[in-house]
Short mmCIF file of C-alpha atoms in Angstrom, two decimals:
data_model
loop_
_atom_site.label_atom_id
_atom_site.label_comp_id
_atom_site.label_asym_id
_atom_site.label_seq_id
_atom_site.Cartn_x
_atom_site.Cartn_y
_atom_site.Cartn_z
CA UNK Z 214 39.15 -12.83 -16.44
CA UNK Z 215 38.50 -15.45 -13.79
CA UNK Z 216 41.23 -17.16 -11.82
CA UNK Z 217 41.28 -20.93 -11.48
CA UNK Z 218 39.81 -20.85 -7.99
CA UNK Z 219 36.81 -18.80 -9.14
CA UNK Z 220 36.20 -21.15 -12.06
CA UNK Z 221 36.39 -24.18 -9.78
CA UNK Z 222 34.09 -22.79 -7.07
CA UNK Z 223 31.59 -21.57 -9.66
CA UNK Z 224 31.42 -24.91 -11.44
CA UNK Z 225 31.22 -26.88 -8.18
CA UNK Z 226 28.45 -24.62 -6.88
CA UNK Z 227 26.44 -25.11 -10.06
CA UNK Z 228 27.03 -28.85 -9.98
CA UNK Z 229 25.88 -29.01 -6.35
CA UNK Z 230 22.75 -26.98 -7.14
CA UNK Z 231 21.99 -29.20 -10.12
CA UNK Z 232 22.57 -32.37 -8.08
CA UNK Z 233 20.42 -31.16 -5.18
CA UNK Z 234 17.47 -30.24 -7.38
CA UNK Z 235 17.85 -33.38 -9.48
CA UNK Z 236 17.98 -35.60 -6.39
CA UNK Z 237 14.94 -33.95 -4.80
CA UNK Z 238 12.83 -34.25 -7.93
CA UNK Z 239 14.32 -37.64 -8.83
CA UNK Z 240 13.34 -39.22 -5.52
CA UNK Z 241 9.74 -38.12 -6.09
CA UNK Z 242 9.64 -39.43 -9.67
CA UNK Z 243 11.32 -42.74 -8.79
CA UNK Z 244 8.90 -43.20 -5.94
CA UNK Z 245 5.98 -42.69 -8.30
CA UNK Z 246 7.45 -45.20 -10.74
CA UNK Z 247 8.03 -47.70 -7.96
CA UNK Z 248 4.52 -47.58 -6.57
CA UNK Z 249 2.81 -47.10 -9.92
CA UNK Z 250 3.77 -50.23 -11.77
CA UNK Z 251 2.00 -51.59 -14.81
CA UNK Z 252 -1.33 -51.59 -13.04
CA UNK Z 253 -1.10 -47.86 -12.44
CA UNK Z 254 -0.38 -47.15 -16.10
CA UNK Z 255 -3.24 -49.40 -17.20
CA UNK Z 256 -5.65 -47.27 -15.21
CA UNK Z 257 -4.99 -44.39 -17.61
CA UNK Z 258 -6.82 -46.22 -20.36
CA UNK Z 259 -9.49 -48.13 -18.42
CA UNK Z 260 -10.78 -45.81 -15.69
CA UNK Z 261 -13.65 -43.67 -16.96
CA UNK Z 262 -13.60 -41.50 -13.86
CA UNK Z 263 -9.95 -40.69 -14.45
CA UNK Z 264 -10.67 -39.71 -18.06
CA UNK Z 265 -13.55 -37.51 -16.93
CA UNK Z 266 -11.18 -35.76 -14.50
CA UNK Z 267 -8.75 -35.19 -17.37
CA UNK Z 268 -11.52 -33.78 -19.57
CA UNK Z 269 -12.69 -31.42 -16.83
CA UNK Z 270 -9.11 -30.27 -16.15
CA UNK Z 271 -8.58 -29.35 -19.79
CA UNK Z 272 -12.08 -27.89 -20.19
CA UNK Z 273 -11.91 -25.56 -17.20
CA UNK Z 274 -8.36 -24.50 -18.11
CA UNK Z 275 -9.37 -23.74 -21.71
CA UNK Z 276 -12.51 -21.81 -20.71
CA UNK Z 277 -10.64 -19.91 -17.99
CA UNK Z 278 -7.93 -18.97 -20.48
CA UNK Z 279 -10.39 -17.74 -23.10
CA UNK Z 280 -12.35 -15.68 -20.59
CA UNK Z 281 -9.25 -14.21 -18.92
CA UNK Z 282 -7.59 -13.21 -22.20
CA UNK Z 283 -10.74 -11.88 -23.87
CA UNK Z 284 -11.73 -9.77 -20.87
CA UNK Z 285 -8.16 -8.53 -20.40
CA UNK Z 286 -8.05 -6.97 -23.88
CA UNK Z 287 -10.59 -4.16 -23.21
CA UNK Z 288 -9.11 -3.55 -19.75
CA UNK Z 289 -5.59 -3.19 -21.17
CA UNK Z 290 -6.83 -0.96 -24.02
CA UNK Z 291 -8.70 1.31 -21.61
CA UNK Z 292 -5.69 1.65 -19.32
CA UNK Z 293 -3.41 2.35 -22.29
CA UNK Z 294 -5.75 5.02 -23.67
CA UNK Z 295 -6.58 6.77 -20.41
CA UNK Z 296 -3.22 7.70 -18.94
CA UNK Z 297 -4.08 10.69 -16.75
CA UNK Z 298 -7.29 10.00 -14.84
CA UNK Z 299 -7.15 10.23 -11.01
CA UNK Z 300 -6.40 6.93 -9.36
CA UNK Z 301 -4.91 5.22 -12.43
CA UNK Z 302 -1.72 4.29 -10.56
CA UNK Z 303 -3.72 2.75 -7.72
CA UNK Z 304 -5.88 0.80 -10.17
CA UNK Z 305 -2.76 -0.65 -11.79
CA UNK Z 306 -1.45 -1.55 -8.33
CA UNK Z 307 -4.82 -3.11 -7.45
CA UNK Z 308 -4.44 -5.36 -10.47
CA UNK Z 309 -1.15 -6.59 -9.06
CA UNK Z 310 -2.69 -7.63 -5.73
CA UNK Z 311 -4.42 -10.87 -6.88
CA UNK Z 312 -1.16 -12.07 -8.44
CA UNK Z 313 0.62 -11.88 -5.08
CA UNK Z 314 -2.37 -12.77 -2.91
CA UNK Z 315 -2.48 -16.23 -1.29
CA UNK Z 316 -5.00 -18.19 -3.31
CA UNK Z 317 -6.89 -19.30 -0.22
CA UNK Z 318 -7.54 -15.68 0.79
CA UNK Z 319 -8.75 -14.79 -2.69
CA UNK Z 320 -11.15 -17.74 -2.61
CA UNK Z 321 -12.59 -16.54 0.71
CA UNK Z 322 -13.06 -13.06 -0.73
CA UNK Z 323 -14.89 -14.45 -3.76
CA UNK Z 324 -17.16 -16.51 -1.51
CA UNK Z 325 -17.91 -13.35 0.48
CA UNK Z 326 -19.17 -11.64 -2.71
CA UNK Z 327 -20.55 -14.50 -4.81
CA UNK Z 328 -21.37 -17.11 -2.15
CA UNK Z 329 -24.82 -18.05 -0.86
CA UNK Z 330 -24.66 -15.33 1.82
CA UNK Z 331 -22.63 -12.99 -0.37
CA UNK Z 332 -23.28 -9.51 -1.68
CA UNK Z 333 -24.49 -10.65 -5.12
CA UNK Z 334 -27.06 -13.12 -3.80
CA UNK Z 335 -28.27 -10.59 -1.24
CA UNK Z 336 -28.85 -8.16 -4.09
CA UNK Z 337 -30.68 -10.78 -6.16
CA UNK Z 338 -32.82 -11.69 -3.16
CA UNK Z 339 -33.68 -8.03 -2.71
CA UNK Z 340 -34.78 -7.93 -6.35
CA UNK Z 341 -37.05 -10.93 -5.83
CA UNK Z 342 -34.92 -13.78 -7.19
CA UNK Z 343 -35.40 -16.71 -4.83
CA UNK Z 344 -32.85 -19.10 -6.35
CA UNK Z 345 -29.35 -18.00 -5.31
CA UNK Z 346 -26.32 -18.06 -7.60
CA UNK Z 347 -23.93 -20.88 -6.67
CA UNK Z 348 -20.21 -20.22 -6.71
CA UNK Z 349 -19.41 -23.91 -6.42
CA UNK Z 350 -18.76 -26.05 -9.47
CA UNK Z 351 -17.49 -25.08 -12.92
CA UNK Z 352 -18.93 -21.56 -12.79
CA UNK Z 353 -17.19 -20.73 -9.53
CA UNK Z 354 -13.88 -22.18 -10.70
CA UNK Z 355 -14.03 -20.08 -13.88
CA UNK Z 356 -14.91 -16.97 -11.87
CA UNK Z 357 -11.99 -17.52 -9.51
CA UNK Z 358 -9.51 -18.19 -12.31
CA UNK Z 359 -10.58 -15.02 -14.11
CA UNK Z 360 -10.18 -13.08 -10.85
CA UNK Z 361 -6.58 -14.21 -10.50
CA UNK Z 362 -5.50 -14.33 -14.16
CA UNK Z 363 -7.26 -11.40 -15.79
CA UNK Z 364 -4.99 -8.88 -13.99
CA UNK Z 365 -1.89 -10.81 -15.07
CA UNK Z 366 -2.99 -10.90 -18.70
CA UNK Z 367 -4.07 -7.24 -18.67
CA UNK Z 368 -0.76 -6.03 -17.22
CA UNK Z 369 1.26 -8.00 -19.78
CA UNK Z 370 -0.89 -6.59 -22.59
CA UNK Z 371 -0.63 -3.08 -21.15
CA UNK Z 372 3.15 -3.34 -21.16
CA UNK Z 373 3.02 -4.34 -24.84
CA UNK Z 374 0.76 -1.41 -25.76
CA UNK Z 375 2.89 1.07 -23.83
CA UNK Z 376 5.96 -0.03 -25.79
CA UNK Z 377 4.40 1.15 -29.07
CA UNK Z 378 6.29 4.13 -30.54
CA UNK Z 379 4.70 7.54 -30.22
CA UNK Z 380 4.96 7.93 -34.01
CA UNK Z 381 2.14 5.40 -34.38
CA UNK Z 382 -0.23 7.63 -32.45
CA UNK Z 383 0.85 10.75 -34.34
CA UNK Z 384 0.15 8.99 -37.61
CA UNK Z 385 -3.24 7.69 -36.44
CA UNK Z 386 -4.25 11.20 -35.35
CA UNK Z 387 -3.07 12.67 -38.65
CA UNK Z 388 -5.15 10.13 -40.57
CA UNK Z 389 -8.20 10.66 -38.33
CA UNK Z 390 -8.45 6.98 -37.44
CA UNK Z 391 -11.48 5.89 -35.42
CA UNK Z 392 -11.12 3.59 -32.35
CA UNK Z 393 -12.04 0.53 -34.41
CA UNK Z 394 -9.37 1.34 -36.99
CA UNK Z 395 -6.81 2.05 -34.26
CA UNK Z 396 -7.48 -1.36 -32.76
CA UNK Z 397 -7.32 -3.12 -36.13
CA UNK Z 398 -4.16 -1.53 -37.48
CA UNK Z 399 -2.14 -0.57 -34.37
CA UNK Z 400 -3.27 -2.25 -31.16
CA UNK Z 401 -4.16 -5.70 -32.46
CA UNK Z 402 -0.84 -6.17 -34.34
CA UNK Z 403 0.91 -5.35 -31.04
CA UNK Z 404 -1.27 -7.68 -28.95
CA UNK Z 405 -1.47 -10.60 -31.38
CA UNK Z 406 2.11 -11.87 -30.87
CA UNK Z 407 1.72 -11.54 -27.08
CA UNK Z 408 -1.53 -13.48 -26.76
CA UNK Z 409 -0.18 -17.02 -27.42
CA UNK Z 410 2.42 -16.67 -24.65
CA UNK Z 411 -0.08 -15.07 -22.25
CA UNK Z 412 -2.69 -17.72 -23.04
CA UNK Z 413 -0.17 -20.52 -22.53
CA UNK Z 414 0.86 -19.08 -19.16
CA UNK Z 415 -2.76 -18.72 -18.01
CA UNK Z 416 -3.63 -22.21 -19.27
CA UNK Z 417 -0.68 -23.65 -17.34
CA UNK Z 418 -1.76 -21.87 -14.14
CA UNK Z 419 -5.35 -23.08 -14.52
CA UNK Z 420 -4.42 -26.66 -15.48
CA UNK Z 421 -2.27 -26.96 -12.34
CA UNK Z 422 -4.76 -25.15 -10.08
CA UNK Z 423 -5.23 -26.85 -6.74
CA UNK Z 424 -6.48 -24.63 -3.92
CA UNK Z 425 -9.25 -22.92 -5.90
CA UNK Z 426 -10.65 -26.21 -7.20
CA UNK Z 427 -10.32 -27.82 -3.77
CA UNK Z 428 -12.46 -25.08 -2.22
CA UNK Z 429 -14.86 -24.24 -5.07
CA UNK Z 430 -15.09 -27.61 -6.81
CA UNK Z 431 -18.47 -29.25 -6.87
CA UNK Z 432 -17.54 -32.86 -6.11
CA UNK Z 433 -16.47 -35.52 -8.64
CA UNK Z 434 -18.06 -33.59 -11.50
CA UNK Z 435 -15.77 -30.59 -10.90
CA UNK Z 436 -12.38 -32.06 -9.97
CA UNK Z 437 -9.02 -31.45 -11.61
CA UNK Z 438 -6.06 -33.81 -11.73
CA UNK Z 439 -4.25 -32.19 -8.80
CA UNK Z 440 -7.31 -32.29 -6.54
CA UNK Z 441 -7.96 -35.90 -7.59
CA UNK Z 442 -4.39 -36.78 -6.58
CA UNK Z 443 -4.96 -35.22 -3.17
CA UNK Z 444 -8.28 -37.02 -2.71
CA UNK Z 445 -6.84 -40.37 -3.80
CA UNK Z 446 -4.17 -40.21 -1.08
CA UNK Z 447 -5.82 -38.18 1.66
CA UNK Z 448 -9.27 -39.75 1.67
CA UNK Z 449 -9.29 -42.97 -0.40
CA UNK Z 450 -5.64 -43.92 0.16
CA UNK Z 451 -5.42 -45.37 -3.33
CA UNK Z 452 -1.71 -45.07 -4.23
CA UNK Z 453 -2.16 -46.68 -7.63
CA UNK Z 454 -4.72 -44.12 -8.73
CA UNK Z 455 -2.68 -41.25 -7.25
CA UNK Z 456 0.42 -42.31 -9.17
CA UNK Z 457 -1.52 -42.66 -12.42
CA UNK Z 458 -2.99 -39.19 -11.95
CA UNK Z 459 0.45 -37.78 -11.13
CA UNK Z 460 1.97 -39.07 -14.36
CA UNK Z 461 -1.02 -37.82 -16.30
CA UNK Z 462 -0.52 -34.38 -14.74
CA UNK Z 463 3.14 -34.41 -15.77
CA UNK Z 464 2.15 -35.37 -19.33
CA UNK Z 465 -0.35 -32.50 -19.51
CA UNK Z 466 2.12 -29.89 -18.24
CA UNK Z 467 4.84 -31.21 -20.58
CA UNK Z 468 2.54 -30.88 -23.60
CA UNK Z 469 1.61 -27.32 -22.60
CA UNK Z 470 5.28 -26.34 -22.19
CA UNK Z 471 6.12 -27.81 -25.60
CA UNK Z 472 3.22 -25.93 -27.18
CA UNK Z 473 4.36 -22.67 -25.56
CA UNK Z 474 7.89 -23.20 -26.88
CA UNK Z 475 6.60 -23.51 -30.45
CA UNK Z 476 5.37 -19.92 -30.55
CA UNK Z 477 8.04 -17.43 -31.65
CA UNK Z 478 9.04 -14.55 -29.40
CA UNK Z 479 7.40 -11.17 -30.20
CA UNK Z 480 9.42 -8.93 -32.48
CA UNK Z 481 10.21 -5.29 -31.95
CA UNK Z 482 8.33 -2.38 -33.52
CA UNK Z 483 11.15 -1.05 -35.65
CA UNK Z 484 12.87 2.31 -35.48
CA UNK Z 485 11.47 5.12 -33.36
CA UNK Z 486 12.50 8.63 -32.41
CA UNK Z 487 12.20 7.68 -28.74
CA UNK Z 488 9.56 10.27 -27.85
CA UNK Z 489 7.21 9.60 -24.92
CA UNK Z 490 4.02 7.95 -26.14
CA UNK Z 491 1.04 10.29 -26.23
CA UNK Z 492 -2.29 9.01 -27.47
CA UNK Z 493 -4.76 11.21 -29.31
CA UNK Z 494 -7.67 8.75 -29.51
CA UNK Z 495 -8.85 9.12 -25.92
CA UNK Z 496 -10.37 12.61 -26.00
CA UNK Z 497 -13.86 11.87 -27.33
CA UNK Z 498 -16.70 11.57 -24.82
CA UNK Z 499 -17.78 8.17 -26.14
CA UNK Z 500 -14.32 6.69 -25.68
CA UNK Z 501 -13.96 8.15 -22.20
CA UNK Z 502 -17.35 6.84 -21.12
CA UNK Z 503 -16.70 3.35 -22.48
CA UNK Z 504 -13.23 3.23 -20.94
CA UNK Z 505 -14.63 4.49 -17.65
CA UNK Z 506 -17.27 1.75 -17.64
CA UNK Z 507 -14.70 -0.95 -18.37
CA UNK Z 508 -12.26 0.25 -15.71
CA UNK Z 509 -15.01 0.70 -13.12
CA UNK Z 510 -16.22 -2.86 -13.74
CA UNK Z 511 -12.66 -4.17 -13.45
CA UNK Z 512 -12.10 -2.22 -10.23
CA UNK Z 513 -15.30 -3.59 -8.67
CA UNK Z 514 -14.60 -7.13 -9.83
CA UNK Z 515 -11.14 -7.10 -8.25
CA UNK Z 516 -11.72 -4.76 -5.33
CA UNK Z 517 -14.94 -6.10 -3.84
CA UNK Z 518 -13.55 -9.55 -2.90
CA UNK Z 519 -10.51 -7.90 -1.33
CA UNK Z 520 -12.73 -5.55 0.62
CA UNK Z 521 -14.84 -8.52 1.70
CA UNK Z 522 -11.76 -10.21 3.15
CA UNK Z 523 -10.93 -7.10 5.17
CA UNK Z 524 -14.47 -6.50 6.45
CA UNK Z 525 -15.09 -10.15 7.30
CA UNK Z 526 -11.73 -10.41 9.01
CA UNK Z 527 -12.38 -7.34 11.14
CA UNK Z 528 -15.64 -8.89 12.38
CA UNK Z 529 -13.72 -11.81 13.87
CA UNK Z 530 -12.25 -11.78 17.36
CA UNK Z 531 -8.70 -11.06 16.23
CA UNK Z 532 -7.26 -10.72 19.73
CA UNK Z 533 -8.55 -14.15 20.68
CA UNK Z 534 -7.22 -15.67 17.45
CA UNK Z 535 -3.79 -14.10 17.96
CA UNK Z 536 -3.54 -15.57 21.45
CA UNK Z 537 -4.68 -19.09 20.52
CA UNK Z 538 -2.09 -21.82 20.90
CA UNK Z 539 -3.13 -23.28 17.53
CA UNK Z 540 -2.46 -19.97 15.78
CA UNK Z 541 0.89 -19.41 17.49
CA UNK Z 542 2.03 -22.93 16.63
CA UNK Z 543 0.88 -22.56 13.02
CA UNK Z 544 2.51 -19.12 12.72
CA UNK Z 545 5.86 -20.39 14.00
CA UNK Z 546 5.70 -23.40 11.66
CA UNK Z 547 4.75 -21.23 8.68
CA UNK Z 548 7.49 -18.68 9.31
CA UNK Z 549 10.13 -21.38 9.82
CA UNK Z 550 9.12 -23.13 6.59
CA UNK Z 551 8.90 -19.83 4.70
CA UNK Z 552 12.33 -18.65 5.87
CA UNK Z 553 13.91 -22.03 5.17
CA UNK Z 554 12.43 -22.29 1.68
CA UNK Z 555 13.34 -18.67 0.84
CA UNK Z 556 16.97 -19.09 1.96
CA UNK Z 557 17.20 -22.39 0.07
CA UNK Z 558 15.79 -20.83 -3.10
CA UNK Z 559 18.17 -17.88 -2.81
CA UNK Z 560 21.19 -20.14 -2.28
CA UNK Z 561 20.24 -22.32 -5.27
CA UNK Z 562 19.68 -19.25 -7.43
CA UNK Z 563 23.06 -17.69 -6.54
CA UNK Z 564 24.91 -20.95 -7.15
CA UNK Z 565 23.12 -21.48 -10.47
CA UNK Z 566 23.70 -17.92 -11.71
CA UNK Z 567 27.37 -17.95 -10.68
CA UNK Z 568 27.95 -21.26 -12.47
CA UNK Z 569 26.26 -19.99 -15.64
CA UNK Z 570 28.41 -16.86 -15.53
CA UNK Z 571 31.63 -18.83 -15.05
CA UNK Z 572 30.86 -21.24 -17.89
CA UNK Z 573 29.80 -18.38 -20.16
CA UNK Z 574 33.17 -16.64 -19.67
CA UNK Z 575 35.23 -19.67 -20.67
CA UNK Z 576 36.76 -19.34 -24.12
CA UNK Z 577 36.59 -23.03 -24.95
CA UNK Z 578 34.36 -24.79 -22.43
CA UNK Z 579 34.50 -28.56 -22.34
CA UNK Z 580 31.44 -30.48 -23.59
CA UNK Z 581 30.56 -31.47 -20.04
CA UNK Z 582 30.46 -27.80 -19.01
CA UNK Z 583 28.22 -26.96 -21.95
CA UNK Z 584 25.91 -29.74 -20.84
CA UNK Z 585 25.87 -28.43 -17.27
CA UNK Z 586 25.11 -24.93 -18.57
CA UNK Z 587 22.13 -26.21 -20.56
CA UNK Z 588 20.80 -28.12 -17.56
CA UNK Z 589 21.23 -25.11 -15.29
CA UNK Z 590 19.29 -22.95 -17.74
CA UNK Z 591 16.24 -25.21 -17.48
CA UNK Z 592 16.42 -26.43 -13.92
CA UNK Z 593 14.88 -23.28 -12.43
CA UNK Z 594 11.65 -23.93 -14.35
CA UNK Z 595 11.45 -27.62 -13.45
CA UNK Z 596 8.54 -26.93 -11.11
CA UNK Z 597 6.44 -26.06 -14.17
CA UNK Z 598 6.94 -29.58 -15.51
CA UNK Z 599 6.51 -31.34 -12.16
CA UNK Z 600 3.86 -29.40 -10.17
CA UNK Z 601 4.02 -29.13 -6.41
CA UNK Z 602 1.24 -31.63 -5.71
CA UNK Z 603 3.06 -34.21 -7.86
CA UNK Z 604 6.29 -33.65 -5.93
CA UNK Z 605 4.37 -33.92 -2.68
CA UNK Z 606 2.77 -37.16 -3.86
CA UNK Z 607 6.13 -38.67 -4.77
CA UNK Z 608 7.67 -37.79 -1.43
CA UNK Z 609 4.56 -38.95 0.42
CA UNK Z 610 4.93 -42.36 -1.22
CA UNK Z 611 8.69 -42.43 -0.54
CA UNK Z 612 8.28 -41.65 3.18
CA UNK Z 613 5.52 -44.17 3.83
CA UNK Z 614 7.98 -46.90 4.72
CA UNK Z 615 9.99 -44.68 7.07
CA UNK Z 616 7.43 -44.46 9.85
CA UNK Z 617 5.89 -41.17 10.92
CA UNK Z 618 5.57 -39.03 7.78
CA UNK Z 619 4.83 -35.90 9.82
CA UNK Z 620 8.38 -35.86 11.23
CA UNK Z 621 9.80 -35.47 7.73
CA UNK Z 622 7.06 -33.19 6.41
CA UNK Z 623 8.63 -29.77 7.24
CA UNK Z 624 11.85 -30.56 5.34
CA UNK Z 625 9.88 -31.83 2.33
CA UNK Z 626 7.61 -28.77 2.31
CA UNK Z 627 10.68 -26.49 2.54
CA UNK Z 628 12.18 -28.20 -0.52
CA UNK Z 629 8.96 -28.03 -2.53
CA UNK Z 630 8.35 -24.37 -1.71
CA UNK Z 631 11.97 -23.55 -2.54
CA UNK Z 632 11.57 -25.05 -6.01
CA UNK Z 633 8.29 -23.18 -6.41
CA UNK Z 634 9.97 -19.86 -5.58
CA UNK Z 635 13.18 -20.51 -7.54
CA UNK Z 636 11.96 -19.16 -10.94
CA UNK Z 637 10.93 -15.85 -9.36
CA UNK Z 638 14.14 -15.49 -7.36
CA UNK Z 639 16.15 -16.16 -10.52
CA UNK Z 640 14.24 -13.45 -12.40
CA UNK Z 641 14.91 -10.89 -9.69
CA UNK Z 642 18.53 -11.69 -8.84
CA UNK Z 643 20.05 -12.62 -12.20
CA UNK Z 644 19.79 -9.19 -13.93
CA UNK Z 645 21.07 -7.44 -10.80
CA UNK Z 646 24.10 -9.73 -10.59
CA UNK Z 647 24.85 -9.27 -14.29
CA UNK Z 648 24.72 -5.48 -14.03
CA UNK Z 649 26.81 -5.47 -10.85
CA UNK Z 650 29.49 -7.68 -12.35
CA UNK Z 651 29.70 -5.55 -15.50
CA UNK Z 652 30.11 -2.39 -13.40
CA UNK Z 653 32.66 -3.64 -10.84
CA UNK Z 654 34.66 -6.49 -12.42
CA UNK Z 655 37.57 -4.42 -13.78
CA UNK Z 656 37.81 -2.25 -10.69
CA UNK Z 657 37.92 -5.30 -8.39
CA UNK Z 658 40.64 -6.94 -10.48
CA UNK Z 659 42.72 -3.76 -10.59
CA UNK Z 660 42.51 -3.30 -6.82
CA UNK Z 661 43.04 -6.97 -6.06
CA UNK Z 662 40.03 -7.15 -3.74
CA UNK Z 663 38.73 -10.61 -2.91
CA UNK Z 664 37.22 -12.84 -0.28
CA UNK Z 665 35.15 -11.36 2.53
CA UNK Z 666 36.30 -7.80 1.77
CA UNK Z 667 34.86 -7.98 -1.73
CA UNK Z 668 31.65 -9.53 -0.45
CA UNK Z 669 31.11 -6.92 2.27
CA UNK Z 670 32.45 -3.75 0.62
CA UNK Z 671 31.70 -4.29 -3.09
CA UNK Z 672 28.91 -6.86 -3.48
CA UNK Z 673 26.57 -6.39 -0.53
CA UNK Z 674 25.66 -2.64 -0.79
CA UNK Z 675 24.33 -2.69 -4.38
CA UNK Z 676 22.97 -6.26 -4.25
CA UNK Z 677 21.24 -5.95 -0.89
CA UNK Z 678 18.00 -4.71 -2.42
CA UNK Z 679 17.44 -7.42 -5.08
CA UNK Z 680 18.52 -10.16 -2.67
CA UNK Z 681 16.08 -9.00 0.00
CA UNK Z 682 13.37 -8.59 -2.65
CA UNK Z 683 13.80 -12.18 -3.78
CA UNK Z 684 13.91 -13.38 -0.18
CA UNK Z 685 10.77 -11.52 0.91
CA UNK Z 686 8.70 -12.57 -2.10
CA UNK Z 687 9.82 -16.18 -1.73
CA UNK Z 688 8.73 -16.08 1.91
CA UNK Z 689 5.35 -14.59 0.99
CA UNK Z 690 4.85 -17.26 -1.67
CA UNK Z 691 5.64 -20.02 0.79
CA UNK Z 692 3.47 -18.54 3.56
CA UNK Z 693 0.37 -18.51 1.36
CA UNK Z 694 0.82 -21.95 -0.20
CA UNK Z 695 -1.60 -24.75 0.62
CA UNK Z 696 -0.67 -27.26 -2.08
CA UNK Z 697 2.66 -28.45 -0.69
CA UNK Z 698 1.35 -29.00 2.83
CA UNK Z 699 -2.00 -30.48 1.77
CA UNK Z 700 -0.82 -34.10 1.94
CA UNK Z 701 1.26 -33.62 5.09
CA UNK Z 702 -1.03 -31.37 7.13
CA UNK Z 703 -1.83 -32.76 10.59
CA UNK Z 704 -1.82 -31.74 14.24
CA UNK Z 705 1.97 -32.01 14.19
CA UNK Z 706 2.41 -30.03 10.96
CA UNK Z 707 -0.02 -27.12 10.77
CA UNK Z 708 0.66 -24.00 8.72
CA UNK Z 709 -1.54 -20.91 8.60
CA UNK Z 710 -3.19 -21.83 5.25
CA UNK Z 711 -3.86 -25.35 6.56
CA UNK Z 712 -5.32 -23.92 9.78
CA UNK Z 713 -7.62 -21.64 7.76
CA UNK Z 714 -8.71 -24.54 5.56
CA UNK Z 715 -9.37 -26.69 8.64
CA UNK Z 716 -11.50 -23.98 10.24
CA UNK Z 717 -13.49 -23.69 7.00
CA UNK Z 718 -14.03 -27.46 7.00
CA UNK Z 719 -15.40 -27.29 10.54
CA UNK Z 720 -17.75 -24.39 9.59
CA UNK Z 721 -15.87 -21.92 11.80
CA UNK Z 722 -16.19 -19.26 9.15
CA UNK Z 723 -15.54 -16.26 11.40
CA UNK Z 724 -12.27 -17.75 12.60
CA UNK Z 725 -11.25 -18.54 9.02
CA UNK Z 726 -11.99 -14.96 7.94
CA UNK Z 727 -9.95 -13.52 10.80
CA UNK Z 728 -7.01 -15.84 10.16
CA UNK Z 729 -7.18 -15.02 6.44
CA UNK Z 730 -6.91 -11.31 7.21
CA UNK Z 731 -3.91 -11.91 9.46
CA UNK Z 732 -2.19 -14.06 6.84
CA UNK Z 733 -2.93 -11.51 4.13
CA UNK Z 734 -1.42 -8.70 6.18
CA UNK Z 735 1.73 -10.74 6.83
CA UNK Z 736 2.15 -11.48 3.11
CA UNK Z 737 1.45 -7.84 2.26
CA UNK Z 738 4.10 -6.64 4.71
CA UNK Z 739 6.63 -9.04 3.23
CA UNK Z 740 5.77 -7.86 -0.28
CA UNK Z 741 6.08 -4.20 0.69
CA UNK Z 742 9.38 -4.91 2.45
CA UNK Z 743 10.75 -6.31 -0.79
CA UNK Z 744 9.59 -3.47 -3.00
CA UNK Z 745 10.00 -0.37 -0.80
CA UNK Z 746 11.99 2.24 -2.67
CA UNK Z 747 12.06 0.27 -5.92
CA UNK Z 748 10.75 2.19 -8.93
CA UNK Z 749 8.12 0.35 -10.99
CA UNK Z 750 9.37 -1.28 -14.17
CA UNK Z 751 7.31 -2.63 -17.02
CA UNK Z 752 9.47 -5.72 -17.40
CA UNK Z 753 8.81 -6.63 -13.78
CA UNK Z 754 5.22 -7.52 -14.63
CA UNK Z 755 6.26 -11.03 -15.63
CA UNK Z 756 7.92 -11.52 -12.26
CA UNK Z 757 4.65 -10.93 -10.44
CA UNK Z 758 2.88 -13.92 -12.00
CA UNK Z 759 1.77 -17.01 -9.57
CA UNK Z 760 4.22 -19.83 -10.32
#
């Protein structure tokens, strides 16, 4: 039972969190409405170029989704069947790397393998093919999206297959079912309810893709809505077009979210004896060879770009880069923004979770509290409806009349990155807080512990790990982000991703490769710091997805 003070502080904390997020997003939306006007809305129906950008956005997202999901099915099946081959654990971990890798670094790795001077074109040239394969344009965008989203889809499918009861496999072995029959009657029924949600998630990630399209896009013919927004403000300075594109982007993401909500949640698999799953359909030589081929191809597809980043980075003069004033300034700016956004996201998450808990414990909550609870439940996913580039556009328009935009840019980028990290932090912290409260609530009440003593002696020891995990991953997410700083990047506001992108634009490829390796190592260290000593859990796969 909560005392009045706890109820009051919980509700006020939730109200403050809700007001802060609402004000931050509201300023951006109101700014877009103010500068859009009727002319901006009319552009939606009269500008052929805008409609072509919309068509390409939907086309590349649909094709990327189909390819990622279709290719993930054999990878997930092979991993589910072959449970004991050497290196399986490392392959599963390798599939988690692209999901936590800064997108800019992944793009550089793909260029190192599939670019004009990459490994693939060198091999084709050796075989006598004079015309190189181009990674730029629709083909390159699809390749990059599959690189990032195939591992996510495969891990989610693998978790679904591993949840199947062991009795299914005993029955299939008893009946002598062939691999095709196993897929038709056991695996496909388990995957089918998962695919709509996975496809919707991948489609959302591809429809809101910015960095990959910015780097690999082939000009106006291969431009998505988010990149078109950036170009309209950064190069053309056409606010009307940027606002129209921003509202169109919001409409697209809203429709995708509504479509995802229409699909029912997957159901369970019924009663089971709880035995560990052991599959009997993986022993034949044909199955082992086919699974080995699939997993080898997946390992090469994911591992070669990562290896290219490491090798190319090591060829750069790392000592010179580390001592450059530009790098030091960018590193300090990046770390300050990352720490600020991570602490902000953590504070918002704790306030939101505490308010939801307080309202949930009330016997007869007032209608206003029920309304606050509903709003708090959806506010953490608001960034899915209003993507980062749209928020950046709104704030860019709002700050135009206040003089030097660069002076306000760090605070805006901190707020945007905090909202981007909030869904992940909520996923990590909320279950830990619920379990901790259930385990300690009665003991704390019986002992009369409260205030700082409760925080230091009761709450901090068991909650230290999930809180630091959320903080470290939020920092890594902010460090690798290019979208939020794209509109505000300048000599006064330079982050590590923006510095890498600038070096690429000035054809200083070696410097960009070296800086990418440094940034990747920093993000990897932060990720390892958040997961050291934590046992792997199947339900944590969803938390690893790029928001």
